[in-house]
Tab-separated table of C-alpha atoms in Angstrom:
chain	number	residue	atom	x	y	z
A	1	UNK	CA	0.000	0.000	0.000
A	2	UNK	CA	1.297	3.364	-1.028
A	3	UNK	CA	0.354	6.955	-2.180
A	4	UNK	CA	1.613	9.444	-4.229
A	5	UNK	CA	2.045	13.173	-3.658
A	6	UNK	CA	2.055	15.148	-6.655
A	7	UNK	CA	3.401	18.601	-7.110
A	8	UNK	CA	4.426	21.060	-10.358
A	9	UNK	CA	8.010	22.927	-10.549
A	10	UNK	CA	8.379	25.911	-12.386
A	11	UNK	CA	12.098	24.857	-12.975
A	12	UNK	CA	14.164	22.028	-11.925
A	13	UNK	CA	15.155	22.237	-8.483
A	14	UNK	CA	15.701	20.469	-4.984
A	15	UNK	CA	12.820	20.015	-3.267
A	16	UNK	CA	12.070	17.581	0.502
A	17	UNK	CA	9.244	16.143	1.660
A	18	UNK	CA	8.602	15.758	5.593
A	19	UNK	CA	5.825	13.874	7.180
A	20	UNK	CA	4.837	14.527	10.886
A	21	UNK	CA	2.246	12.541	13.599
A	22	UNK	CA	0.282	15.058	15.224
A	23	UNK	CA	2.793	15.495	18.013
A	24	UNK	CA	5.372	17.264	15.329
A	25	UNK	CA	7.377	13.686	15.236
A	26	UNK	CA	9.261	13.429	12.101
A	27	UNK	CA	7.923	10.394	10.879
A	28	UNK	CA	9.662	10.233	7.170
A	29	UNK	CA	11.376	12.773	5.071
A	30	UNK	CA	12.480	11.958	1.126
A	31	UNK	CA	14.979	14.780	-0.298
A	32	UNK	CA	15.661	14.355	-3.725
A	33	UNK	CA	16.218	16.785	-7.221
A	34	UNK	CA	13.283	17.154	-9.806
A	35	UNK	CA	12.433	18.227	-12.871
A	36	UNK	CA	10.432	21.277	-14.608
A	37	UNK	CA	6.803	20.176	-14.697
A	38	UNK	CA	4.936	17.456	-12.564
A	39	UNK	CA	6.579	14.838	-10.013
A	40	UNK	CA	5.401	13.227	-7.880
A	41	UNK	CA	6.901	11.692	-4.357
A	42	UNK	CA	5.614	7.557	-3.297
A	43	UNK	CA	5.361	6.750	0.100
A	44	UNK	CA	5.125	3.205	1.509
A	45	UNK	CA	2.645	2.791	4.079
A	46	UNK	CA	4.982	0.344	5.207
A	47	UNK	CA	7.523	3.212	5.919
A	48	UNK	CA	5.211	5.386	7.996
A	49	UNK	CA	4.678	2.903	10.325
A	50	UNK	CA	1.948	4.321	12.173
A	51	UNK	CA	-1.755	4.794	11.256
A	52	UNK	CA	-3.863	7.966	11.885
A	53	UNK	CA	-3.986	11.507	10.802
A	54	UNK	CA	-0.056	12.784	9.374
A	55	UNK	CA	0.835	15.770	8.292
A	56	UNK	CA	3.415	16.370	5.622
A	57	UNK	CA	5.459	19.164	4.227
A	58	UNK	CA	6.418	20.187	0.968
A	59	UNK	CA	9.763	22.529	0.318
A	60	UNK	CA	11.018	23.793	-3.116
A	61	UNK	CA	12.167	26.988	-3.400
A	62	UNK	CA	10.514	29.588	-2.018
A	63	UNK	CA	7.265	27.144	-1.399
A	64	UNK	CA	6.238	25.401	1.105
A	65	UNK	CA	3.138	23.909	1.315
A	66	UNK	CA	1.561	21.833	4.653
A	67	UNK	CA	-0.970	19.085	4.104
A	68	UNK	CA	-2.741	16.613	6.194
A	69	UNK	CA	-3.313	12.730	5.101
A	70	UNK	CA	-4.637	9.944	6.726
A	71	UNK	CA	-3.506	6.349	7.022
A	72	UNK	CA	-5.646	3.987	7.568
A	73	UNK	CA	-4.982	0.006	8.954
């Protein structure tokens, strides 16, 4: 079981993904380089390892964008 978080670049650039419990744990971040246009970051369920309401964080640039997911069992 996964998902997908999609997100467009107006230029190639660095960008990290952090996800968080509702404490403010760091749970899982990815860091990685992408290109102009749609990407789009997977995430294992299997590597949260928890179940519940997450929030995650998108950086690239100048944006940053917060988000809240759910996993469920």
């Amino acid at each position: 079981h996964e998902t997908s978080i999609g997100f467009v670049l107006p230029e190639s650039m660095p960008a990290s993904l952090e996800v968080y419990d509702l404490t403010g744990r760091l749970i899982k971040a990815v860091d990685g380089s992408y290109v102009k246009g749609y990407n789009t970051i997977r995430i294992e369920k299997k590597d949260l390892n928890v179940s519940g309401v997450l929030y995650y964080r998108l950086r690239a640039g100048d944006y940053v964008v917060t988000k809240k997911m759910i996993v469920i069992e």
